[in-house]
Structures are given as structure tokens and as C-alpha cells.
Amino acid sequence: MKTGIFKTKESFLKEFKTRLKRTYLKDVKESTVRERYNILGTLVREEISSDWIDTNRVLAKKDQKKVYYFSMEFLMGRLITNNLMNMGIRDQVEEAFNELGFDLNEVEHYESDPGLGNGGLGRLAACYLDSMASMGIPGYGHCIRYRYGLFRQKINDGYQEELPDNWLSDGYVWEIRRQEEAVDVPYFGYVDYDQEKGFVYKPNEYIKAVPYDVPIVGDHNGVVNYLRLWNAEPSTRYPEGKSPFEYETELEKISGILYPDDTTYEGKQLRLKQQYFFTSAGVKSITNHHLKQHGTLTNLPDYVVFHINDTHPTMIIPELMRILLDEQNMEWDEAWEIVTKSVAYTNHTILAEALEKWPIDIMRPLLPRIYQLIEEINRRFCMDLLERYGYEKIELINHLSIVSDGVVKMANLCIVAGFSVNGVAKLHTEILKNIEMKDFYTLFPDKFINVTNGITHRRWLLHSNKELSKLIEDTIGPEFKQDPFQLEKLLPFAKDKAFQQAFLEIKHEKKRQLAERIEKEQGIQLDTTSIFDIQVKRLHEYKRQLMNALHIMSIYNQLKNDESFRKNYHPHTFIFGAKAAAAYYFAKKIIKLINTIADKVNNDEETNPYLKVVFVENYNVSYAEMIMPAADISEQISTASKEASGTGNMKFMMNGALTLGTLDGANVEIDELVDSENIFIFGMDSEEVNQFLRQGGYDSQEIYQNDPELHLVLEQLINGFFEKEDKDEFRDIFNNLVYSDHYFVLKDYHAYKVAHEQANEVYKKESEWAEKAIINIAKSGIFSSDRSIQEYAEQIWHVKPIK
């Protein structure tokens, strides 16, 4: 129910004009977009505050269990539209702005994307916060308030350049600084032993963690949760032997950037500092609040769940042990029982590089008490293993141990300490249970569970594709907005010619909007009747953007040399968006290759009516909101068994794109839902890939030597085909593919090509394509993050809605 200044359009207009005049000393007609945004954001935040206070009051009265979701990243996107829509006031504000002659979209677009994430991990966490609030689940995020985020990507001569993403330069209207709840986080020093007090940690450096809370507004339900962002600031206790300038310069790096380069000792130490910083601060704030309310931590598991999103927040475990042992004076067994009943863990990857292992020689001096506790957890665990397996299984015990071979294995610590370990897609969870974590599954079978990822349909359908949402509502009613499973009511309309035509017109309009932006920003004109084939995701070898690039080169060759192919080929636009980690040389080289291909094919007048390639610059959430609705084909082509789930596949599906992909991650579940004729599946499955990895037998050199099509394309990487580049520019890519090809790009290439040929043919049959797209939309409701959160709440967290 609308209250206060948003009760009517007139009351909002009056307050908006008055507030703007008082703040900026000018008439509303003379205001800038920035000023309108700041005033609107401030008024909305003030309106949110009453619901926020009410939510806290209800929680305090009910005293119920809460979830604290710790993640190294939260890729939130702009919040202004999300807040206006979830509060039910956007239409009213838009009407008021129209009356003033202002464009609300222009004001909404002024907001910067918060630099709090990079890829699917962060976007998933953001979707989950939205769903928790919208379902009334008391759930709160914890992260770092990164001043410069990951980076702002600029493409210069085809190369990625990393620029600071100074998203806080103009402040952030949604955040509230909680100075009174600041805590000190200790580093370095040593652990002493006192006969009476036991182990006493004596740090020689403290860094103050100051929380900034960002409200997370539920959908039309009056519930407001929050995302707590921790900012690193100087403690009043300055370290001895270090100048204030050096101290403050170092601490600023902690909340400086996301994922600093960890190829050096200093970089690794900084990452570990960051991880302990926000987990220690978060655990302290949560336990302090619980103590204030209950006077004891013995009942903590009855009221609190700490959720570890991937291994980055693993320090929750030893930090909670430290508080229970050192500050609450509990005995080990009592403290350990509390920890193991309070902590749940989501695994997001099976890639060895992402299962964090921290060198002891970095952790021990930086976090001496924490390392000591991890060592003791490991000692007790290994004693249990010895009792179970005996010394003849010492290799297995070493494999399962938390500390061994000079490193601390964070995933192992999460599995040992957590009461739940979940994968994020059916296939991923089965791989964890039967291959990657098989020995742990044998040991703790009851801990492992699957919760397939989801996306918030509020942002990825209702907000980003208003035209399609209106068509759906006009056809099946509004119930799908609250219950996405209701999208299945579209199935009878999949063959309906009028509905098909309406859908295709909307798709064309979304393609036109995207093409308009690309031409404005990059000067590339696109044919909106062409197939928009899109691959947008973090740049990594296993995601195989490289296979997509090789295939484009092959299409170009065919268009140049085969007239019959050119006549039968439906024009195709390939769109990429991705950021490569700053220190990931090979991924950045792939970006250079894609841009080099684009430069060549886009400027060839003989072929560019049929083929265009675009690499969009600085891909982020706001750009994704425009890209997802415009896609015809969703490229989900990771090496089978390597992608845990994926969520881009779900966003594309919900907006009527057809998936072209491998049987990997959630693609497996999409395939089961829509049936094989409504998806383009190709390549080896996970069993075949793992068989090659176990037994060998794959020879990429043989393919290079004996496959004329691939031989030509690979030679073109190094023979001067790209006239503007040095012949050796892509030598490393050539060598990687021909002499190793770890991710089976060449092995899967021809199956990929066949899938593309099938898709190109089907697209020519407008009605058939539309039918398949509508079936995908109708079946996409199961991938709502509301369903995911419902499963977490019921099967793992055991929490109930607020009201």
C-alpha cells in the first residue's frame, strides 16, 4: 500500500519539487539528470525506511532464524528500477516525470552499476537476495565495499585494458553507514599461552571494518532485508613500526578492488586479507547482535545460518571457533558442535584452480590464531580418519585432510565443518558426489544435496523485457509475476499464429534497441533480421569462446569461397561480451582474436551482409538487461562437466532464445524440460570428457593434420591472414589448440558446426522457430530463483518467512 509522499502522484510531485529546490537551490525545470536521480533516490530510500523499520520490529518480536549469505561478490546492477517496481510506485513516478517533461528512463540509467562483482557467482548472489526479500525470508548478504570493483573494460586496438571502475565517485544513494557497528579486524602478531587464560592472540595490526547497509526491497510485500558492505578504514590502534601513510595505503587496498592479481606473494596475501576482513567483521557483528538479544551463543544454531557461497568466505569457520573459544571461553567440543550446526556451503566449481588452497607460509604469519585453529581442526579430523581407515589408507587421509603438502584446502574445511554441502545443478552435484568429492561423499553422504541455480524473473523478465511481460499478461493473466511456474500456461499458445507474430515483433524490437546502442557506441551497423547469436559470460578457456571464434572464421571462409553456401546462409550476427581477469594472459589473447576477426569480417563488403561480429565493451548487468531479450541463440558451449550450472542460459531461455550448447551444467535440465527438438545440443557429454581425462587418447595434433577445414582455420592464425597483425600475434592460441587443447575445442568443433547449421536452417522457418522459443519461455519458470530459495529455506536453512 502506498503511503507518505508516494500516496498520490500530486503528493510525490510536490515533495520532489520542494526537495530539489532546497537541496540544489534551483527550480526543478533547471535541474540536471544527476540532481533528479539523487532526489528521486533519496525520496525512495526514505520511503523504504518505514518498511525497513517495520521488518526489523517484526523480526525482533518473533525472534526467528535468519540466514547470513557471505559472498565475495554481489553483482547487483542498478537498484533504482528494481526498488521502484518492487514498491509498486514506478508507474506513478513515471507519470509524474512525464508531467514535468522528464524521462524516467534517463534518470534510471544515470545510476552506476555497483562494482561488487564479476560473473555468475555475483549475479546469482544478487538474485538470491532479491528472492529472499520477495519471499519474506530473513536473509542478509555480507561482502566488501569495493571502491573500484573489478575494473571498467576498455577495448583499445582489440586488446582489453583495465581502468578503475570508480562507481562511488558520486556517492551511492542507497547505502547507509553504520558507524556504531564498526569492528576491528586483527592481523599478524603472535599467539601466546597463559596458564589461566589459555591461548591468547596478540595482533600487531588492526583494521577497522565499517558496515554500509544497502536495503533489499521485497516485491510488494513490505519486507526489507539488506546487503552489508564492509569498508576498510584506519583503526584507532595504529601498528607500531609502520608509518601512518604506509598503514593507510595498505589498508585501502583491502576494500579497493575485487580479485586483485594473485600471481605474487603480496597479491595472495592481499586476497587472504580481504577474505578474513569481511568474514571476521561479519561474524563479529552477527554474534554481537545475537549476544545482545540472547545473552549467550550456545543457542546460535537455532537462530543463525552462515552460508558460505564458494570457498572465499571459508574463514567464517575458524573465526567463529575463535570467538567461541577465546571470547566465550567454551570447551572445544561445545564450540565445534555450534559451528558444525551453523555453517552451510555451496560449491560452485570443480575446477582445481578455483578450489582455493592457501600456502601455509602466507596464512600463518598473517593470521596466526586462525591458522592455529585450522591446524587443530585438521588434527582432530585426521585422528578420526585414522580411527576409521587405519594407516594403510594414509594416502586417502592425506587427500581428505584440510592441511597437507604446505597448503590449507578451503573446500575440505567447508565440507568437514558444514552441515550441508550443495551443488548448483543436478549434473554438477552428481559429479561432486561420484568424482570430484567422492571420498567426502562416502564419508558424509547425508551432507550432500542439490539446489539448481535460479534467476530473479522480476529483473530478467518483468523489468528487462516489459513488452514480452505485457504480452504474456494479456495472454495468460498476471499470476506468473508472483508464480513463474504459471508461465507453463503459454504452452497452448506455442502454435498460435497470432501469439507467434506478436512474440516475433517484440523480439525484433529488442534486437533493434540493442543494435541502436551498438551502432551509437561502437559504430557497427547490424541487420536486425539476422540471427542474433550471443555469448556473454566471463572469459575463460573452459567456456570456449575460442570455439565460437574459430567457427566464425570458418563461416567467413565459406562465404568467401562458396557461392551456394552464401545463397543459402541466413545472415548471422555474433555478439560477445566478456571480461578477462587482468592477469589471465590467454583469456585476454582470445579477446584480441575476437576483435581482430570482427575487424576483418565487418569490413569485408563481400561478406558483411551475411556476417557481422561484435565484442561489446564493458559488459555488465545493465548491458545484460538489454542483451538477453534481444538474443535468438544462446551460446552455452562450455566443455561438458566444467560449468557447474550457468545462469545466463536461464535468462536467455526466459526471454525466448534457443540454447545451442553442450550437456553441461543446467543445460542438462533445460534439455529435459523442453525436449531435444527445442534445443540444439552438441558435443561430448561429461562421461566422455572424463573418460578422456582419466585414460587419455585424445590427439589434437591428429585433428589439425587430417581435418582440412580446421587445418585452414588454425593456419590462418599464424600465416598472415590477419593482415594488420604480426604473424605471431596468435601463435600462443595456435600452440595451445594444436599441442594441448585441454578443453577439447577441436574435438567438439564439427558437432558444434552441425548444430549451427541446424539452427540456421530452422531460423528460416519463422513459425517453427517461434514455436520453439515460446516453449522455452513456458518451461523457464522452474529456473526462477524463488524456487531455488524455497529449496534452500526448506531443505538446508530451515527458515520461515517473516510474515
Coordinates of N, CA and C in Angstrom, one line a residue, residues 285-405:
S285 N 29.8 -9.1 13.9 CA 28.6 -8.3 14.0 C 27.4 -9.1 14.3
I286 N 27.4 -10.3 13.7 CA 26.2 -11.3 13.9 C 26.2 -11.8 15.3
T287 N 27.4 -12.2 15.8 CA 27.5 -12.8 17.1 C 27.2 -11.7 18.2
N288 N 27.7 -10.5 17.9 CA 27.4 -9.4 18.9 C 25.9 -9.1 19.0
H289 N 25.3 -9.1 17.8 CA 23.8 -8.9 17.8 C 23.1 -10.0 18.6
H290 N 23.6 -11.2 18.3 CA 22.9 -12.4 19.0 C 23.1 -12.3 20.5
L291 N 24.3 -12.0 20.9 CA 24.6 -11.8 22.4 C 23.8 -10.8 23.0
K292 N 23.6 -9.7 22.3 CA 22.8 -8.6 22.8 C 21.3 -9.0 23.0
Q293 N 20.9 -9.9 22.1 CA 19.5 -10.3 22.1 C 19.2 -11.5 23.1
H294 N 20.3 -12.4 23.2 CA 20.1 -13.7 23.9 C 21.0 -13.9 25.1
G295 N 22.1 -13.1 25.1 CA 23.0 -13.2 26.3 C 23.9 -14.4 26.2
T296 N 23.8 -15.2 25.2 CA 24.6 -16.4 25.1 C 24.7 -16.8 23.6
L297 N 25.8 -17.6 23.3 CA 25.9 -18.1 21.9 C 25.7 -19.6 21.8
T298 N 25.3 -20.2 23.0 CA 25.1 -21.6 23.0 C 23.9 -22.0 22.1
N299 N 22.9 -21.1 21.9 CA 21.8 -21.4 21.1 C 21.9 -20.8 19.7
L300 N 23.1 -20.4 19.3 CA 23.3 -19.8 18.0 C 22.7 -20.5 16.8
P301 N 22.9 -21.9 16.7 CA 22.4 -22.6 15.6 C 20.8 -22.6 15.4
D302 N 20.2 -22.3 16.5 CA 18.7 -22.2 16.5 C 18.2 -20.9 15.8
Y303 N 19.1 -19.9 15.7 CA 18.7 -18.6 15.2 C 19.6 -18.1 14.0
V304 N 20.7 -18.8 13.7 CA 21.6 -18.2 12.7 C 22.1 -19.3 11.8
V305 N 22.1 -19.0 10.5 CA 22.8 -19.9 9.5 C 23.8 -19.0 8.8
F306 N 25.1 -19.4 8.8 CA 26.1 -18.8 8.0 C 26.2 -19.5 6.7
H307 N 25.9 -18.9 5.6 CA 26.0 -19.6 4.3 C 27.3 -19.1 3.5
I308 N 28.1 -20.1 3.2 CA 29.4 -19.8 2.5 C 29.2 -20.0 1.0
N309 N 29.2 -19.0 0.2 CA 29.0 -19.0 -1.2 C 30.3 -19.2 -1.9
D310 N 30.7 -20.4 -2.3 CA 32.0 -20.7 -2.8 C 33.0 -20.6 -1.6
T311 N 34.3 -20.9 -1.9 CA 35.2 -21.0 -0.8 C 35.7 -19.7 -0.2
H312 N 35.5 -18.6 -0.9 CA 36.1 -17.3 -0.4 C 35.8 -17.0 1.0
P313 N 34.5 -17.2 1.5 CA 34.2 -16.8 2.9 C 34.5 -18.0 3.9
T314 N 35.3 -18.9 3.6 CA 35.6 -20.1 4.5 C 36.1 -19.7 5.9
M315 N 36.7 -18.5 6.0 CA 37.3 -18.1 7.3 C 36.2 -17.9 8.3
I316 N 34.9 -17.9 7.9 CA 33.8 -17.9 8.9 C 34.0 -19.0 9.9
I317 N 34.5 -20.1 9.5 CA 34.6 -21.3 10.3 C 35.6 -21.1 11.4
P318 N 36.9 -20.9 11.1 CA 37.8 -20.7 12.2 C 37.5 -19.4 13.0
E319 N 37.0 -18.3 12.4 CA 36.7 -17.1 13.1 C 35.6 -17.3 14.2
L320 N 34.6 -18.1 13.8 CA 33.5 -18.4 14.8 C 34.1 -19.3 15.9
M321 N 35.0 -20.2 15.6 CA 35.6 -21.0 16.6 C 36.4 -20.1 17.5
R322 N 37.1 -19.1 17.0 CA 38.0 -18.2 17.8 C 37.1 -17.5 18.8
I323 N 36.0 -17.0 18.3 CA 35.1 -16.2 19.2 C 34.5 -17.1 20.3
L324 N 34.1 -18.3 20.0 CA 33.5 -19.2 21.0 C 34.6 -19.7 22.0
L325 N 35.8 -19.9 21.5 CA 36.9 -20.4 22.4 C 37.5 -19.3 23.2
D326 N 37.9 -18.2 22.5 CA 38.7 -17.2 23.1 C 37.9 -16.1 23.9
E327 N 36.7 -15.8 23.3 CA 35.9 -14.8 23.9 C 34.8 -15.3 24.8
Q328 N 34.3 -16.5 24.4 CA 33.2 -17.0 25.2 C 33.6 -18.2 26.2
N329 N 34.9 -18.5 26.1 CA 35.6 -19.5 27.0 C 34.9 -20.8 27.0
M330 N 34.4 -21.2 25.8 CA 33.8 -22.6 25.7 C 34.9 -23.6 25.5
E331 N 34.5 -24.9 25.8 CA 35.4 -26.0 25.5 C 35.3 -26.3 24.0
W332 N 36.3 -27.0 23.5 CA 36.4 -27.3 22.1 C 35.2 -28.0 21.6
D333 N 34.8 -29.1 22.2 CA 33.7 -29.9 21.7 C 32.4 -29.1 21.6
E334 N 32.1 -28.2 22.6 CA 30.9 -27.4 22.6 C 31.0 -26.4 21.4
A335 N 32.1 -25.8 21.3 CA 32.3 -24.8 20.2 C 32.1 -25.4 18.9
W336 N 32.8 -26.6 18.7 CA 32.7 -27.2 17.4 C 31.3 -27.7 17.0
E337 N 30.6 -28.1 18.0 CA 29.2 -28.5 17.7 C 28.3 -27.3 17.3
I338 N 28.6 -26.2 17.9 CA 27.9 -24.9 17.4 C 28.2 -24.6 16.0
V339 N 29.5 -24.6 15.7 CA 30.0 -24.3 14.3 C 29.4 -25.2 13.3
T340 N 29.4 -26.5 13.6 CA 29.0 -27.5 12.6 C 27.5 -27.6 12.4
K341 N 26.8 -26.9 13.3 CA 25.3 -26.8 13.2 C 24.9 -25.5 12.6
S342 N 25.9 -24.6 12.3 CA 25.6 -23.2 11.9 C 26.0 -22.9 10.5
V343 N 26.9 -23.7 9.9 CA 27.5 -23.3 8.7 C 27.1 -24.3 7.5
A344 N 26.7 -23.7 6.4 CA 26.3 -24.4 5.2 C 27.2 -23.9 4.0
Y345 N 27.5 -24.7 3.1 CA 28.4 -24.4 2.0 C 27.9 -24.8 0.6
T346 N 28.0 -23.8 -0.3 CA 27.7 -24.1 -1.7 C 28.9 -24.2 -2.5
N347 N 29.1 -25.3 -3.2 CA 30.2 -25.4 -4.1 C 29.8 -25.0 -5.5
H348 N 30.6 -24.1 -6.2 CA 30.2 -23.6 -7.5 C 31.1 -24.1 -8.6
T349 N 32.1 -24.9 -8.3 CA 33.0 -25.2 -9.4 C 33.8 -26.5 -9.1
I350 N 34.2 -27.2 -10.1 CA 35.0 -28.4 -9.9 C 36.4 -28.1 -10.5
L351 N 36.6 -26.9 -11.0 CA 37.9 -26.5 -11.5 C 38.9 -26.5 -10.3
A352 N 40.0 -27.2 -10.4 CA 41.0 -27.2 -9.4 C 41.5 -25.8 -9.0
E353 N 41.7 -25.0 -10.0 CA 42.2 -23.6 -9.8 C 41.3 -22.8 -8.9
A354 N 40.0 -23.1 -8.9 CA 39.0 -22.3 -8.1 C 38.7 -22.9 -6.7
L355 N 39.2 -24.2 -6.5 CA 39.1 -24.7 -5.1 C 40.3 -24.3 -4.4
E356 N 40.1 -23.2 -3.6 CA 41.2 -22.5 -3.1 C 42.1 -23.3 -2.1
K357 N 43.4 -23.1 -2.3 CA 44.4 -23.7 -1.4 C 45.4 -22.6 -1.0
W358 N 45.4 -22.3 0.2 CA 46.3 -21.2 0.7 C 47.6 -21.7 1.2
P359 N 48.7 -21.2 0.7 CA 50.0 -21.6 1.3 C 50.1 -21.3 2.8
I360 N 50.6 -22.2 3.5 CA 50.8 -22.0 5.0 C 51.7 -20.9 5.3
D361 N 52.7 -20.7 4.4 CA 53.7 -19.6 4.7 C 53.1 -18.2 4.5
I362 N 51.9 -18.2 3.9 CA 51.2 -16.9 3.8 C 50.2 -16.8 4.9
M363 N 49.5 -17.8 5.2 CA 48.4 -17.7 6.2 C 48.9 -17.6 7.6
R364 N 49.9 -18.4 7.9 CA 50.4 -18.5 9.3 C 50.9 -17.1 9.9
P365 N 51.7 -16.4 9.2 CA 52.1 -15.1 9.7 C 51.0 -14.0 9.7
L366 N 50.2 -14.1 8.7 CA 49.1 -13.1 8.6 C 48.0 -13.3 9.6
L367 N 47.6 -14.6 9.8 CA 46.5 -14.9 10.7 C 46.9 -16.0 11.7
P368 N 47.8 -15.7 12.6 CA 48.4 -16.8 13.4 C 47.4 -17.6 14.2
R369 N 46.4 -16.9 14.8 CA 45.5 -17.7 15.6 C 44.5 -18.5 14.8
I370 N 44.1 -17.9 13.7 CA 43.2 -18.6 12.7 C 43.9 -19.8 12.2
Y371 N 45.1 -19.7 11.8 CA 45.9 -20.9 11.3 C 46.0 -21.9 12.4
Q372 N 46.2 -21.5 13.6 CA 46.4 -22.5 14.7 C 45.1 -23.3 14.9
L373 N 44.0 -22.6 14.8 CA 42.7 -23.2 14.9 C 42.4 -24.2 13.8
I374 N 42.7 -23.8 12.5 CA 42.5 -24.7 11.4 C 43.4 -25.9 11.5
E375 N 44.6 -25.7 12.0 CA 45.5 -26.8 12.2 C 44.9 -27.8 13.3
E376 N 44.3 -27.3 14.3 CA 43.7 -28.2 15.3 C 42.5 -28.9 14.8
I377 N 41.7 -28.2 14.0 CA 40.5 -28.8 13.4 C 41.0 -30.0 12.5
N378 N 42.1 -29.7 11.8 CA 42.6 -30.7 10.9 C 43.2 -31.9 11.7
R379 N 43.9 -31.6 12.8 CA 44.5 -32.7 13.6 C 43.4 -33.6 14.1
R380 N 42.3 -33.1 14.6 CA 41.2 -33.9 15.2 C 40.5 -34.6 14.1
F381 N 40.3 -34.0 12.9 CA 39.7 -34.7 11.8 C 40.5 -35.9 11.3
C382 N 41.8 -35.7 11.2 CA 42.7 -36.7 10.8 C 42.8 -37.9 11.8
M383 N 42.7 -37.6 13.1 CA 42.6 -38.6 14.1 C 41.4 -39.5 13.9
D384 N 40.3 -38.8 13.6 CA 39.0 -39.6 13.3 C 39.2 -40.5 12.1
L385 N 39.8 -39.9 11.1 CA 40.0 -40.7 9.8 C 41.0 -41.9 10.1
L386 N 42.0 -41.7 10.9 CA 42.9 -42.8 11.2 C 42.1 -43.9 11.9
E387 N 41.3 -43.5 12.8 CA 40.5 -44.5 13.6 C 39.5 -45.2 12.6
R388 N 39.1 -44.6 11.6 CA 38.1 -45.2 10.7 C 38.8 -46.0 9.6
Y389 N 39.9 -45.5 9.1 CA 40.5 -46.2 7.9 C 41.8 -46.9 8.3
G390 N 42.5 -46.5 9.3 CA 43.8 -47.1 9.6 C 45.0 -46.5 8.8
Y391 N 46.2 -46.9 9.2 CA 47.4 -46.3 8.5 C 47.5 -46.8 7.1
E392 N 46.9 -47.9 6.7 CA 47.0 -48.4 5.3 C 46.3 -47.5 4.3
K393 N 45.5 -46.6 4.8 CA 44.8 -45.6 3.9 C 45.4 -44.2 4.1
I394 N 46.7 -44.2 4.3 CA 47.3 -42.8 4.6 C 47.2 -41.9 3.5
E395 N 47.2 -42.4 2.2 CA 47.1 -41.5 1.0 C 45.7 -40.9 1.0
L396 N 44.7 -41.7 1.3 CA 43.3 -41.2 1.3 C 43.1 -40.2 2.4
I397 N 43.7 -40.4 3.6 CA 43.7 -39.5 4.7 C 44.3 -38.2 4.3
N398 N 45.5 -38.2 3.6 CA 46.2 -37.0 3.2 C 45.3 -36.3 2.2
H399 N 44.6 -37.0 1.3 CA 43.7 -36.4 0.3 C 42.6 -35.6 1.0
L400 N 42.0 -36.2 2.0 CA 40.9 -35.7 2.7 C 41.2 -34.6 3.7
S401 N 42.5 -34.6 4.1 CA 42.9 -33.6 5.2 C 42.7 -32.2 4.8
I402 N 42.6 -31.3 5.7 CA 42.4 -29.9 5.5 C 43.8 -29.2 5.3
V403 N 44.8 -29.7 6.0 CA 46.1 -29.1 5.9 C 47.1 -30.2 5.5
S404 N 47.7 -30.1 4.3 CA 48.7 -31.0 3.9 C 49.5 -30.4 2.7
D405 N 50.7 -30.9 2.5 CA 51.6 -30.5 1.4 C 51.8 -29.0 1.3

